Amino acid sequence: MKDKLIIFDTTLRDGEQSPGASMTRDEKLRIARQLERMRVDVIEAGFAAASNGDFESVRAIAEAIKESTVCSLARASEADIRRSGEAIAPAARGRIHTFIATSPIHMEKKLRMTPDQVVEQAVKAIGWARQFTDDVEFSAEDAGRSELDFLARIFEAVIAAGARTINVPDTVGYNVPDQFAATLRSLIERVPNADKVVWSVHCHNDLGLAVANSLAAVRVGARQVECTINGLGERAGNASLEEIVMAVRTRADIFPVETGIDTTQIVPASKLVSQITGYPVQPNKAIVGANAFAHESGIHQDGVLKHRETYEIMRAEDVGWGANKLVLGKLSGRNAFRARLIELGIEIESEEHLNHAFARFKELADKKHEIFDEDLTALMRDEAVTPELEHYRLLSSRFHSETGETPLAAITLAVGGAEKHAEAEGSGPVDAAFKAIESVVSSGSELLLYSVNAITTGTDAQGEVTVRLSRSGRVMDGQGADTDIIVASAKAYLNALNKLHAGTARLNPQVGP
Ligand code: KIV
Ligand code: ZN
């Protein structure tokens, strides 16, 4: 019998700390449902004290998810922990994950606390959290740069106070595999009652070693890995869930553990997260990249045709490739449309909502014969836009671009209900469209990123555009999809502006005291 490796997904919390990747409550709910379908053990649903919106998201996920444990992050303060406790209260299984920094540099420069004070605060935090749930996890932030003796001391104290999971984060991605494994091995050997808790790791990818470090830790006793879909997360991101899960499964000969993950849900989860956050997946990304199972060279193709295992160590279908089957077309009816949305885990709020979405689906099916799951997901993402995210709306557009002529965009927008029209020239039609929008909106924001991706294959595919805007230190990503990429670009630009317009202030758990 192998040990169980607990998969703790933090896409909705650490993943959301990626610049511009903030998600709405409904988007988070959809990702949480997909994680549950994939049989993730623990879903870190957010940082409840960050804002009212974050609190509501964690609570909504705690209400909706029945199979996975729902967790909220909390700094080691009574107020944060109370907020987390309230947010996870409806969960069938709820966890509070509390943390405090333990490296000399963080304690001295960030917390301005002595090591004794840090231990005392951590112990108090466990006591506060235990008032809400028995399932309490403790993290020593920046453990990767902390002193081993101090880690052993604080872990002993929080275990005695009632922590059930001890997490060892390499917060700044500084460790290398053999050294990180040695740290974990020593801690497990020397901390009293180490066998009463689950040892967990949480590795960042600053040196590209997050997965390698996590797997090295698993080989010496870690039984929980914290990870994210597509490796999303602060800076260079976290360990990617798909790589951890498939490494453990493919190399069952060397890992003494198994996960409970339904691996066929991996690619759908990756696509959903990419669509919602607007973070494209690089084609050569392991497991979920478009080329992960593509063989280019003739020798490889020949080998695979003769015997697949000559060049393939995993089967594409085992991770969910091929799941984007053709689902609907122009002649599909309302019932087929509804049934597919339900299968995709997309909630239909009312008959009116369904009718509206179905009308948009028919418009899309007129332009594009084959409608794939990804098209439906993008369509329903636009449908899910709430009124506060619709201060600016594209009513109509006209673009002119001809060889030797200056491109021109003419757009009509609804701005808080009033209709506004503008025209502008640009170096290309997208530039002209953004200038026309800005001539109406005067947002004062800076364009940081513009990217276009085809949602599916074929020249009739919808283009999905991500636009990242920054204003007064806040960064927001917007997405838009359309068969016309200039229209998709204008929609994405407006989506980012709407998020900046609606934006509520949220705290980053790891910044400040
Ligand atoms: O990277 C980190 O240290 C974290 C902790 C809050 C677990 O995200
Ligand atoms: Zn982290």
Short mmCIF file of C-alpha atoms and ligand atoms in Angstrom, two decimals:
data_model
loop_
_atom_site.label_atom_id
_atom_site.label_comp_id
_atom_site.label_asym_id
_atom_site.label_seq_id
_atom_site.Cartn_x
_atom_site.Cartn_y
_atom_site.Cartn_z
CA MET A 1 0.00 0.00 0.00
CA LYS A 2 1.36 3.40 -0.97
CA ASP A 3 0.92 6.52 1.12
CA LYS A 4 -1.58 9.11 -0.07
CA LEU A 5 -0.05 12.33 -1.41
CA ILE A 6 -2.44 15.15 -0.56
CA ILE A 7 -2.85 17.58 -3.43
CA PHE A 8 -3.44 21.07 -2.08
CA ASP A 9 -4.36 23.43 -4.89
CA THR A 10 -3.72 27.12 -4.35
CA THR A 11 -4.63 28.45 -7.81
CA LEU A 12 -7.37 30.56 -6.26
CA ARG A 13 -5.08 32.09 -3.65
CA ASP A 14 -1.37 32.08 -4.57
CA GLY A 15 -2.33 31.79 -8.25
CA GLU A 16 -4.47 34.86 -7.89
CA GLN A 17 -1.42 36.74 -6.58
CA SER A 18 0.02 36.61 -10.15
CA PRO A 19 0.00 40.15 -11.54
CA GLY A 20 -3.37 40.95 -13.10
CA ALA A 21 -4.85 37.50 -12.47
CA SER A 22 -7.56 38.53 -10.05
CA MET A 23 -10.79 36.62 -10.56
CA THR A 24 -14.41 37.31 -9.81
CA ARG A 25 -16.41 35.24 -7.34
CA ASP A 26 -18.18 33.37 -10.15
CA GLU A 27 -14.93 32.64 -11.97
CA LYS A 28 -13.44 31.27 -8.76
CA LEU A 29 -16.50 29.12 -8.21
CA ARG A 30 -16.15 27.63 -11.68
CA ILE A 31 -12.50 26.82 -11.09
CA ALA A 32 -13.31 25.36 -7.66
CA ARG A 33 -15.94 23.08 -9.21
CA GLN A 34 -13.41 21.89 -11.79
CA LEU A 35 -10.86 21.22 -9.02
CA GLU A 36 -13.46 19.20 -7.15
CA ARG A 37 -14.25 17.26 -10.33
CA MET A 38 -10.53 16.55 -10.61
CA ARG A 39 -10.65 15.27 -7.00
CA VAL A 40 -8.19 17.76 -5.54
CA ASP A 41 -7.96 17.07 -1.79
CA VAL A 42 -7.69 20.65 -0.54
CA ILE A 43 -8.75 23.81 -2.36
CA GLU A 44 -7.20 26.98 -0.97
CA ALA A 45 -10.11 29.21 -1.93
CA GLY A 46 -8.55 32.55 -1.01
CA PHE A 47 -7.40 34.90 1.69
CA ALA A 48 -10.66 35.83 3.37
CA ALA A 49 -9.31 38.94 5.11
CA ALA A 50 -8.02 40.47 1.85
CA SER A 51 -11.31 42.22 1.02
CA ASN A 52 -15.05 41.72 1.29
CA GLY A 53 -14.98 40.26 -2.22
CA ASP A 54 -12.39 37.68 -1.22
CA PHE A 55 -14.38 36.79 1.88
CA GLU A 56 -17.53 36.28 -0.24
CA SER A 57 -15.62 34.10 -2.71
CA VAL A 58 -14.23 31.81 -0.02
CA ARG A 59 -17.66 31.55 1.56
CA ALA A 60 -19.39 30.78 -1.75
CA ILE A 61 -16.85 28.03 -2.45
CA ALA A 62 -17.27 26.66 1.09
CA GLU A 63 -21.02 26.46 0.44
CA ALA A 64 -20.74 24.85 -3.00
CA ILE A 65 -17.93 22.32 -2.62
CA LYS A 66 -18.77 19.04 -0.94
CA GLU A 67 -15.92 16.63 -1.71
CA SER A 68 -12.73 18.67 -1.30
CA THR A 69 -11.59 20.42 1.87
CA VAL A 70 -12.00 24.19 1.51
CA CYS A 71 -9.23 26.28 3.03
CA SER A 72 -8.70 29.97 3.71
CA LEU A 73 -5.31 31.59 4.27
CA ALA A 74 -4.86 33.86 7.30
CA ARG A 75 -1.93 35.78 8.69
CA ALA A 76 -1.20 34.90 12.31
CA SER A 77 -3.55 37.55 13.63
CA GLU A 78 -6.82 37.10 15.47
CA ALA A 79 -8.75 39.30 13.04
CA ASP A 80 -7.52 37.43 9.94
CA ILE A 81 -8.21 34.06 11.52
CA ARG A 82 -11.73 35.05 12.60
CA ARG A 83 -12.47 36.20 9.04
CA SER A 84 -11.20 32.87 7.68
CA GLY A 85 -13.18 30.92 10.27
CA GLU A 86 -16.38 32.72 9.29
CA ALA A 87 -15.72 32.24 5.59
CA ILE A 88 -15.16 28.47 5.79
CA ALA A 89 -17.99 27.89 8.29
CA PRO A 90 -20.42 26.41 5.71
CA ALA A 91 -17.84 23.94 4.36
CA ALA A 92 -18.39 20.21 4.68
CA ARG A 93 -14.67 20.11 5.52
CA GLY A 94 -12.98 23.41 6.30
CA ARG A 95 -9.34 24.27 6.97
CA ILE A 96 -7.58 27.39 8.24
CA HIS A 97 -4.07 27.90 6.95
CA THR A 98 -2.20 30.38 9.09
CA PHE A 99 1.34 31.57 8.56
CA ILE A 100 4.10 33.80 9.87
CA ALA A 101 7.55 34.50 8.49
CA THR A 102 10.51 32.73 10.11
CA SER A 103 13.61 33.79 8.16
CA PRO A 104 15.95 36.29 9.86
CA ILE A 105 15.44 38.83 7.08
CA HIS A 106 11.61 38.61 7.19
CA MET A 107 11.42 38.66 10.99
CA GLU A 108 13.76 41.61 11.32
CA LYS A 109 12.90 43.74 8.30
CA LYS A 110 9.27 42.88 7.54
CA LEU A 111 7.68 41.82 10.81
CA ARG A 112 10.05 43.76 13.09
CA MET A 113 9.59 40.98 15.65
CA THR A 114 12.07 38.92 17.64
CA PRO A 115 12.18 35.14 17.11
CA ASP A 116 10.57 34.67 20.56
CA GLN A 117 7.70 36.95 19.60
CA VAL A 118 7.23 35.06 16.33
CA VAL A 119 6.96 31.71 18.15
CA GLU A 120 4.52 33.20 20.64
CA GLN A 121 2.36 34.69 17.87
CA ALA A 122 2.35 31.42 15.92
CA VAL A 123 1.20 29.45 18.96
CA LYS A 124 -1.58 31.96 19.64
CA ALA A 125 -2.63 31.77 15.99
CA ILE A 126 -3.10 28.00 16.21
CA GLY A 127 -5.25 28.47 19.32
CA TRP A 128 -7.48 31.04 17.58
CA ALA A 129 -7.79 28.85 14.50
CA ARG A 130 -8.67 25.75 16.54
CA GLN A 131 -11.75 27.59 17.83
CA PHE A 132 -13.14 27.33 14.30
CA THR A 133 -11.85 23.99 13.04
CA ASP A 134 -9.62 21.06 14.02
CA ASP A 135 -8.06 21.15 10.59
CA VAL A 136 -5.36 23.80 11.05
CA GLU A 137 -2.29 24.18 8.86
CA PHE A 138 0.75 26.21 9.83
CA SER A 139 3.27 27.65 7.37
CA ALA A 140 6.67 29.10 8.20
CA GLU A 141 6.88 31.72 5.49
CA ASP A 142 10.33 31.87 3.86
CA ALA A 143 11.26 28.55 5.52
CA GLY A 144 13.63 28.06 2.57
CA ARG A 145 15.86 30.82 4.01
CA SER A 146 15.17 30.14 7.72
CA GLU A 147 17.53 28.60 10.24
CA LEU A 148 16.93 24.89 10.77
CA ASP A 149 17.07 25.17 14.57
CA PHE A 150 14.49 27.91 14.58
CA LEU A 151 12.20 25.99 12.22
CA ALA A 152 12.43 22.94 14.47
CA ARG A 153 11.59 25.09 17.49
CA ILE A 154 8.55 26.81 15.98
CA PHE A 155 7.21 23.59 14.44
CA GLU A 156 7.47 21.78 17.78
CA ALA A 157 5.51 24.60 19.41
CA VAL A 158 2.72 24.77 16.83
CA ILE A 159 2.31 20.99 16.76
CA ALA A 160 1.89 21.07 20.54
CA ALA A 161 -0.68 23.87 20.07
CA GLY A 162 -2.75 21.74 17.69
CA ALA A 163 -1.55 22.28 14.11
CA ARG A 164 -2.26 19.21 11.96
CA THR A 165 -0.32 20.10 8.83
CA ILE A 166 3.13 21.66 8.83
CA ASN A 167 4.03 23.44 5.65
CA VAL A 168 7.59 24.26 4.63
CA PRO A 169 7.45 26.95 1.96
CA ASP A 170 10.33 27.94 -0.26
CA THR A 171 8.68 31.33 -0.57
CA VAL A 172 11.29 32.95 -2.79
CA GLY A 173 12.25 29.86 -4.80
CA TYR A 174 15.82 29.86 -3.48
CA ASN A 175 16.36 26.16 -2.73
CA VAL A 176 17.74 23.34 -4.86
CA PRO A 177 16.38 19.79 -4.69
CA ASP A 178 18.94 17.86 -2.63
CA GLN A 179 19.32 20.71 -0.12
CA PHE A 180 15.55 21.22 0.21
CA ALA A 181 15.05 17.47 0.69
CA ALA A 182 17.79 17.46 3.35
CA THR A 183 16.02 20.27 5.23
CA LEU A 184 12.75 18.39 5.20
CA ARG A 185 14.36 15.12 6.21
CA SER A 186 16.08 16.75 9.20
CA LEU A 187 12.89 18.43 10.33
CA ILE A 188 10.93 15.19 10.18
CA GLU A 189 13.69 13.42 12.09
CA ARG A 190 14.17 15.95 14.88
CA VAL A 191 10.83 17.68 15.54
CA PRO A 192 9.02 15.91 18.40
CA ASN A 193 5.66 14.45 17.30
CA ALA A 194 6.58 14.84 13.64
CA ASP A 195 4.69 11.60 12.99
CA LYS A 196 1.43 13.14 14.28
CA VAL A 197 1.24 15.70 11.46
CA VAL A 198 1.26 15.84 7.70
CA TRP A 199 4.41 17.44 6.28
CA SER A 200 3.75 19.71 3.37
CA VAL A 201 5.81 21.74 0.89
CA HIS A 202 5.03 24.89 -1.05
CA CYS A 203 7.70 25.78 -3.60
CA HIS A 204 8.04 28.84 -5.78
CA ASN A 205 9.60 28.68 -9.20
CA ASP A 206 12.06 31.57 -9.25
CA LEU A 207 14.91 29.28 -10.32
CA GLY A 208 12.63 26.95 -12.29
CA LEU A 209 12.95 24.33 -9.52
CA ALA A 210 9.53 24.37 -7.85
CA VAL A 211 8.44 20.97 -9.14
CA ALA A 212 11.89 19.39 -8.66
CA ASN A 213 12.08 20.68 -5.08
CA SER A 214 8.55 19.48 -4.27
CA LEU A 215 9.22 16.02 -5.68
CA ALA A 216 12.55 15.75 -3.83
CA ALA A 217 10.64 16.53 -0.62
CA VAL A 218 8.05 13.85 -1.40
CA ARG A 219 10.82 11.28 -1.63
CA VAL A 220 11.90 12.06 1.94
CA GLY A 221 8.51 12.23 3.59
CA ALA A 222 6.39 15.19 2.45
CA ARG A 223 2.80 13.97 2.11
CA GLN A 224 1.15 17.16 0.93
CA VAL A 225 2.24 19.28 -2.03
CA GLU A 226 0.91 22.77 -2.55
CA CYS A 227 0.65 23.59 -6.22
CA THR A 228 -1.36 25.42 -8.86
CA ILE A 229 -2.85 24.71 -12.23
CA ASN A 230 -0.41 25.76 -14.99
CA GLY A 231 2.06 26.71 -12.25
CA LEU A 232 0.34 30.06 -11.75
CA GLY A 233 1.43 32.10 -8.72
CA GLU A 234 3.48 35.00 -7.34
CA ARG A 235 6.33 36.06 -9.65
CA ALA A 236 7.57 32.95 -11.51
CA GLY A 237 4.71 30.95 -10.00
CA ASN A 238 4.29 27.80 -7.91
CA ALA A 239 4.91 24.14 -8.55
CA SER A 240 2.52 23.07 -11.28
CA LEU A 241 -0.13 20.59 -10.19
CA GLU A 242 -0.18 18.71 -13.49
CA GLU A 243 3.58 18.10 -13.41
CA ILE A 244 3.57 16.90 -9.79
CA VAL A 245 0.63 14.57 -10.31
CA MET A 246 1.91 13.09 -13.56
CA ALA A 247 5.48 12.69 -12.27
CA VAL A 248 4.25 10.71 -9.27
CA ARG A 249 2.01 8.58 -11.46
CA THR A 250 4.44 8.03 -14.33
CA ARG A 251 7.36 7.26 -12.00
CA ALA A 252 5.39 5.06 -9.62
CA ASP A 253 8.57 2.98 -9.45
CA ILE A 254 10.38 5.63 -7.41
CA PHE A 255 7.66 7.58 -5.59
CA PRO A 256 6.24 5.84 -2.52
CA VAL A 257 2.93 7.73 -2.88
CA GLU A 258 -0.17 8.01 -5.02
CA THR A 259 -2.64 10.83 -5.53
CA GLY A 260 -6.41 10.63 -5.78
CA ILE A 261 -6.49 12.94 -8.83
CA ASP A 262 -8.66 12.13 -11.85
CA THR A 263 -5.94 12.95 -14.37
CA THR A 264 -8.37 13.14 -17.30
CA GLN A 265 -9.59 16.43 -15.82
CA ILE A 266 -6.13 18.04 -16.01
CA VAL A 267 -6.30 19.54 -19.50
CA PRO A 268 -9.85 20.87 -19.04
CA ALA A 269 -8.70 22.48 -15.76
CA SER A 270 -5.66 24.00 -17.44
CA LYS A 271 -7.78 25.46 -20.24
CA LEU A 272 -10.35 26.84 -17.83
CA VAL A 273 -7.73 28.56 -15.68
CA SER A 274 -5.96 29.94 -18.73
CA GLN A 275 -9.21 31.31 -20.16
CA ILE A 276 -10.34 32.86 -16.91
CA THR A 277 -7.02 34.44 -15.95
CA GLY A 278 -5.91 35.27 -19.48
CA TYR A 279 -2.54 33.62 -18.81
CA PRO A 280 -1.78 31.61 -21.94
CA VAL A 281 -0.10 28.22 -21.62
CA GLN A 282 3.21 28.08 -23.49
CA PRO A 283 3.05 25.45 -26.28
CA ASN A 284 6.02 23.48 -24.92
CA LYS A 285 4.70 23.40 -21.32
CA ALA A 286 4.86 19.86 -19.91
CA ILE A 287 1.53 17.94 -19.84
CA VAL A 288 -0.80 20.81 -20.80
CA GLY A 289 1.09 22.67 -23.56
CA ALA A 290 -0.30 22.29 -27.07
CA ASN A 291 2.91 20.53 -28.18
CA ALA A 292 3.28 18.31 -25.12
CA PHE A 293 2.25 15.24 -27.12
CA ALA A 294 3.11 16.43 -30.65
CA HIS A 295 5.92 14.68 -32.48
CA GLU A 296 7.65 16.78 -35.08
CA SER A 297 10.63 14.79 -36.26
CA GLY A 298 10.10 12.01 -38.78
CA ILE A 299 12.08 9.52 -36.67
CA HIS A 300 9.88 10.16 -33.64
CA GLN A 301 6.67 9.98 -35.68
CA ASP A 302 7.79 6.70 -37.20
CA GLY A 303 8.67 5.30 -33.77
CA VAL A 304 5.37 6.34 -32.21
CA LEU A 305 3.40 4.83 -35.09
CA LYS A 306 5.22 1.53 -34.68
CA HIS A 307 5.01 1.46 -30.92
CA ARG A 308 3.78 4.43 -28.93
CA GLU A 309 6.02 3.90 -25.94
CA THR A 310 9.15 4.44 -28.04
CA TYR A 311 8.77 8.17 -27.49
CA GLU A 312 5.77 8.63 -25.18
CA ILE A 313 5.92 8.12 -21.44
CA MET A 314 2.30 9.17 -20.86
CA ARG A 315 -0.87 8.87 -22.88
CA ALA A 316 -2.42 12.14 -24.05
CA GLU A 317 -5.90 10.87 -23.27
CA ASP A 318 -4.91 10.10 -19.66
CA VAL A 319 -4.42 13.81 -18.98
CA GLY A 320 -7.56 14.85 -20.84
CA TRP A 321 -6.31 15.71 -24.31
CA GLY A 322 -9.04 15.07 -26.83
CA ALA A 323 -11.65 16.21 -24.38
CA ASN A 324 -12.35 19.35 -26.43
CA LYS A 325 -14.61 17.39 -28.74
CA LEU A 326 -16.97 19.05 -31.10
CA VAL A 327 -20.07 19.55 -29.04
CA LEU A 328 -22.54 21.83 -30.70
CA GLY A 329 -23.32 23.48 -34.01
CA LYS A 330 -25.73 25.81 -35.70
CA LEU A 331 -28.60 23.34 -35.51
CA SER A 332 -28.16 22.42 -31.87
CA GLY A 333 -31.15 23.20 -29.73
CA ARG A 334 -31.60 24.88 -26.39
CA ASN A 335 -31.66 21.58 -24.48
CA ALA A 336 -28.38 20.38 -25.95
CA PHE A 337 -26.87 23.76 -25.12
CA ARG A 338 -28.13 23.61 -21.54
CA ALA A 339 -26.96 20.00 -21.09
CA ARG A 340 -23.44 20.80 -22.28
CA LEU A 341 -23.17 23.81 -19.96
CA ILE A 342 -24.19 21.61 -17.04
CA GLU A 343 -21.58 19.00 -18.04
CA LEU A 344 -18.98 21.77 -18.09
CA GLY A 345 -20.00 22.79 -14.59
CA ILE A 346 -21.26 26.18 -15.74
CA GLU A 347 -24.11 27.42 -13.61
CA ILE A 348 -27.27 28.69 -15.29
CA GLU A 349 -28.86 31.20 -12.97
CA SER A 350 -32.34 31.44 -14.57
CA GLU A 351 -34.34 30.75 -17.73
CA GLU A 352 -33.70 34.35 -18.73
CA HIS A 353 -29.97 33.83 -18.35
CA LEU A 354 -30.19 30.66 -20.44
CA ASN A 355 -32.19 32.42 -23.18
CA HIS A 356 -29.72 35.26 -23.36
CA ALA A 357 -26.73 32.94 -23.50
CA PHE A 358 -28.45 30.75 -26.08
CA ALA A 359 -29.07 33.78 -28.34
CA ARG A 360 -25.34 34.63 -28.12
CA PHE A 361 -24.48 31.00 -28.87
CA LYS A 362 -26.64 31.13 -32.03
CA GLU A 363 -24.88 34.31 -33.15
CA LEU A 364 -21.53 32.59 -32.65
CA ALA A 365 -22.68 29.44 -34.43
CA ASP A 366 -23.63 31.59 -37.43
CA LYS A 367 -20.07 32.83 -37.69
CA LYS A 368 -18.36 29.59 -36.75
CA HIS A 369 -19.75 26.20 -37.67
CA GLU A 370 -18.20 24.09 -34.97
CA ILE A 371 -18.55 25.13 -31.35
CA PHE A 372 -16.11 23.53 -28.91
CA ASP A 373 -16.13 23.47 -25.12
CA GLU A 374 -13.56 26.28 -25.07
CA ASP A 375 -15.91 28.46 -27.15
CA LEU A 376 -18.71 27.83 -24.68
CA THR A 377 -16.47 28.64 -21.73
CA ALA A 378 -15.42 31.96 -23.32
CA LEU A 379 -19.01 32.79 -24.20
CA MET A 380 -20.22 32.07 -20.70
CA ARG A 381 -17.38 34.08 -19.21
CA ASP A 382 -18.66 37.14 -21.12
CA GLU A 383 -22.22 36.26 -20.03
CA ALA A 384 -21.19 36.14 -16.38
CA VAL A 385 -20.17 39.81 -16.41
CA THR A 386 -21.98 41.57 -13.58
CA PRO A 387 -23.37 45.14 -13.95
CA GLU A 388 -20.51 46.61 -11.91
CA LEU A 389 -18.11 45.12 -14.46
CA GLU A 390 -20.04 46.71 -17.33
CA HIS A 391 -19.52 50.39 -16.78
CA TYR A 392 -18.02 50.47 -20.28
CA ARG A 393 -19.61 48.32 -22.97
CA LEU A 394 -18.87 47.98 -26.66
CA LEU A 395 -22.07 48.67 -28.63
CA SER A 396 -20.69 48.65 -32.16
CA SER A 397 -17.44 48.99 -34.04
CA ARG A 398 -16.09 49.55 -37.52
CA PHE A 399 -12.47 49.12 -38.54
CA HIS A 400 -10.74 50.04 -41.74
CA SER A 401 -7.35 48.76 -42.72
CA GLU A 402 -5.92 48.73 -46.23
CA THR A 403 -2.39 48.41 -47.61
CA GLY A 404 -0.83 51.86 -47.82
CA GLU A 405 -3.57 53.56 -45.77
CA THR A 406 -3.64 54.57 -42.11
CA PRO A 407 -5.85 52.15 -40.16
CA LEU A 408 -8.98 53.66 -38.65
CA ALA A 409 -11.33 52.54 -35.86
CA ALA A 410 -14.81 53.90 -35.19
CA ILE A 411 -16.47 52.69 -32.02
CA THR A 412 -19.65 53.30 -30.09
CA LEU A 413 -19.54 52.65 -26.36
CA ALA A 414 -22.06 52.69 -23.55
CA VAL A 415 -20.42 54.57 -20.68
CA GLY A 416 -22.46 54.27 -17.50
CA GLY A 417 -25.60 54.14 -19.67
CA ALA A 418 -24.73 57.09 -21.98
CA GLU A 419 -23.85 56.40 -25.60
CA LYS A 420 -20.51 57.77 -26.83
CA HIS A 421 -18.93 57.62 -30.25
CA ALA A 422 -15.28 58.06 -31.24
CA GLU A 423 -12.94 57.56 -34.15
CA ALA A 424 -9.16 57.31 -34.14
CA GLU A 425 -6.28 56.38 -36.37
CA GLY A 426 -3.47 54.11 -35.27
CA SER A 427 -0.41 52.21 -36.41
CA GLY A 428 -2.67 49.19 -36.86
CA PRO A 429 -6.37 48.49 -36.32
CA VAL A 430 -5.85 47.31 -32.71
CA ASP A 431 -3.89 50.45 -31.88
CA ALA A 432 -6.61 52.55 -33.54
CA ALA A 433 -9.32 50.74 -31.53
CA PHE A 434 -7.53 51.33 -28.22
CA LYS A 435 -6.95 55.00 -29.10
CA ALA A 436 -10.62 55.44 -29.99
CA ILE A 437 -11.63 53.90 -26.63
CA GLU A 438 -9.17 56.10 -24.76
CA SER A 439 -10.44 59.23 -26.51
CA VAL A 440 -13.80 58.53 -24.83
CA VAL A 441 -12.64 57.12 -21.52
CA SER A 442 -9.36 59.00 -20.79
CA SER A 443 -8.44 56.30 -18.29
CA GLY A 444 -4.83 57.34 -17.81
CA SER A 445 -3.84 53.68 -17.69
CA GLU A 446 -0.74 52.14 -19.17
CA LEU A 447 -0.86 49.10 -21.45
CA LEU A 448 1.52 46.49 -20.02
CA LEU A 449 0.64 43.42 -22.03
CA TYR A 450 -1.32 42.51 -25.14
CA SER A 451 -1.61 38.90 -26.27
CA VAL A 452 -3.77 37.00 -28.73
CA ASN A 453 -4.48 33.29 -28.73
CA ALA A 454 -6.70 31.13 -30.87
CA ILE A 455 -9.21 29.40 -28.57
CA THR A 456 -9.45 26.35 -30.81
CA THR A 457 -7.90 25.31 -34.10
CA GLY A 458 -8.88 26.48 -37.61
CA THR A 459 -9.04 29.89 -39.24
CA ASP A 460 -12.61 30.35 -38.06
CA ALA A 461 -11.48 29.98 -34.41
CA GLN A 462 -12.30 32.69 -31.94
CA GLY A 463 -9.37 34.85 -31.00
CA GLU A 464 -8.96 35.35 -27.29
CA VAL A 465 -7.20 38.53 -26.31
CA THR A 466 -5.66 39.44 -22.97
CA VAL A 467 -4.90 43.05 -22.16
CA ARG A 468 -3.05 44.06 -18.99
CA LEU A 469 -3.50 47.64 -17.83
CA SER A 470 -1.92 49.44 -14.92
CA ARG A 471 -3.17 52.56 -13.18
CA SER A 472 -1.97 54.09 -9.91
CA GLY A 473 -0.07 50.95 -8.95
CA ARG A 474 -2.98 48.58 -9.67
CA VAL A 475 -2.67 46.00 -12.40
CA MET A 476 -5.66 44.35 -14.07
CA ASP A 477 -6.02 41.83 -16.86
CA GLY A 478 -9.00 41.91 -19.18
CA GLN A 479 -10.13 39.23 -21.60
CA GLY A 480 -12.26 39.30 -24.72
CA ALA A 481 -13.13 36.65 -27.28
CA ASP A 482 -14.54 37.01 -30.78
CA THR A 483 -14.06 35.57 -34.24
CA ASP A 484 -12.83 39.07 -35.17
CA ILE A 485 -9.63 39.69 -33.21
CA ILE A 486 -9.97 43.49 -33.39
CA VAL A 487 -13.37 43.21 -31.69
CA ALA A 488 -11.89 40.72 -29.19
CA SER A 489 -9.12 43.26 -28.49
CA ALA A 490 -11.58 46.10 -27.90
CA LYS A 491 -13.64 43.85 -25.57
CA ALA A 492 -10.50 42.84 -23.64
CA TYR A 493 -9.42 46.46 -23.26
CA LEU A 494 -12.86 47.42 -21.95
CA ASN A 495 -12.91 44.40 -19.61
CA ALA A 496 -9.63 45.52 -18.02
CA LEU A 497 -10.93 49.11 -17.75
CA ASN A 498 -14.12 47.85 -16.10
CA LYS A 499 -12.11 45.90 -13.53
CA LEU A 500 -10.00 48.98 -12.77
CA HIS A 501 -13.18 51.02 -12.50
CA ALA A 502 -14.93 48.57 -10.17
CA GLY A 503 -11.77 47.53 -8.32
CA THR A 504 -11.96 47.19 -4.59
CA ALA A 505 -8.75 47.40 -2.62
CA ARG A 506 -7.42 44.01 -1.58
CA LEU A 507 -4.55 43.14 0.68
CA ASN A 508 -1.74 40.87 -0.38
CA PRO A 509 -1.21 38.51 2.58
CA GLN A 510 2.55 38.51 2.16
CA VAL A 511 3.11 42.25 1.95
CA GLY A 512 3.51 44.31 5.10
CA PRO A 513 3.15 43.17 8.69
O1 KIV B 1 4.96 31.38 -0.56
C1 KIV B 1 4.54 31.34 0.61
O2 KIV B 1 5.30 31.32 1.59
C2 KIV B 1 3.10 31.35 0.80
C3 KIV B 1 2.65 31.07 2.20
C4 KIV B 1 1.59 31.98 2.62
C5 KIV B 1 2.30 29.62 2.31
O3 KIV B 1 2.35 31.51 -0.12
ZN ZN B 2 3.41 31.09 -2.03
#
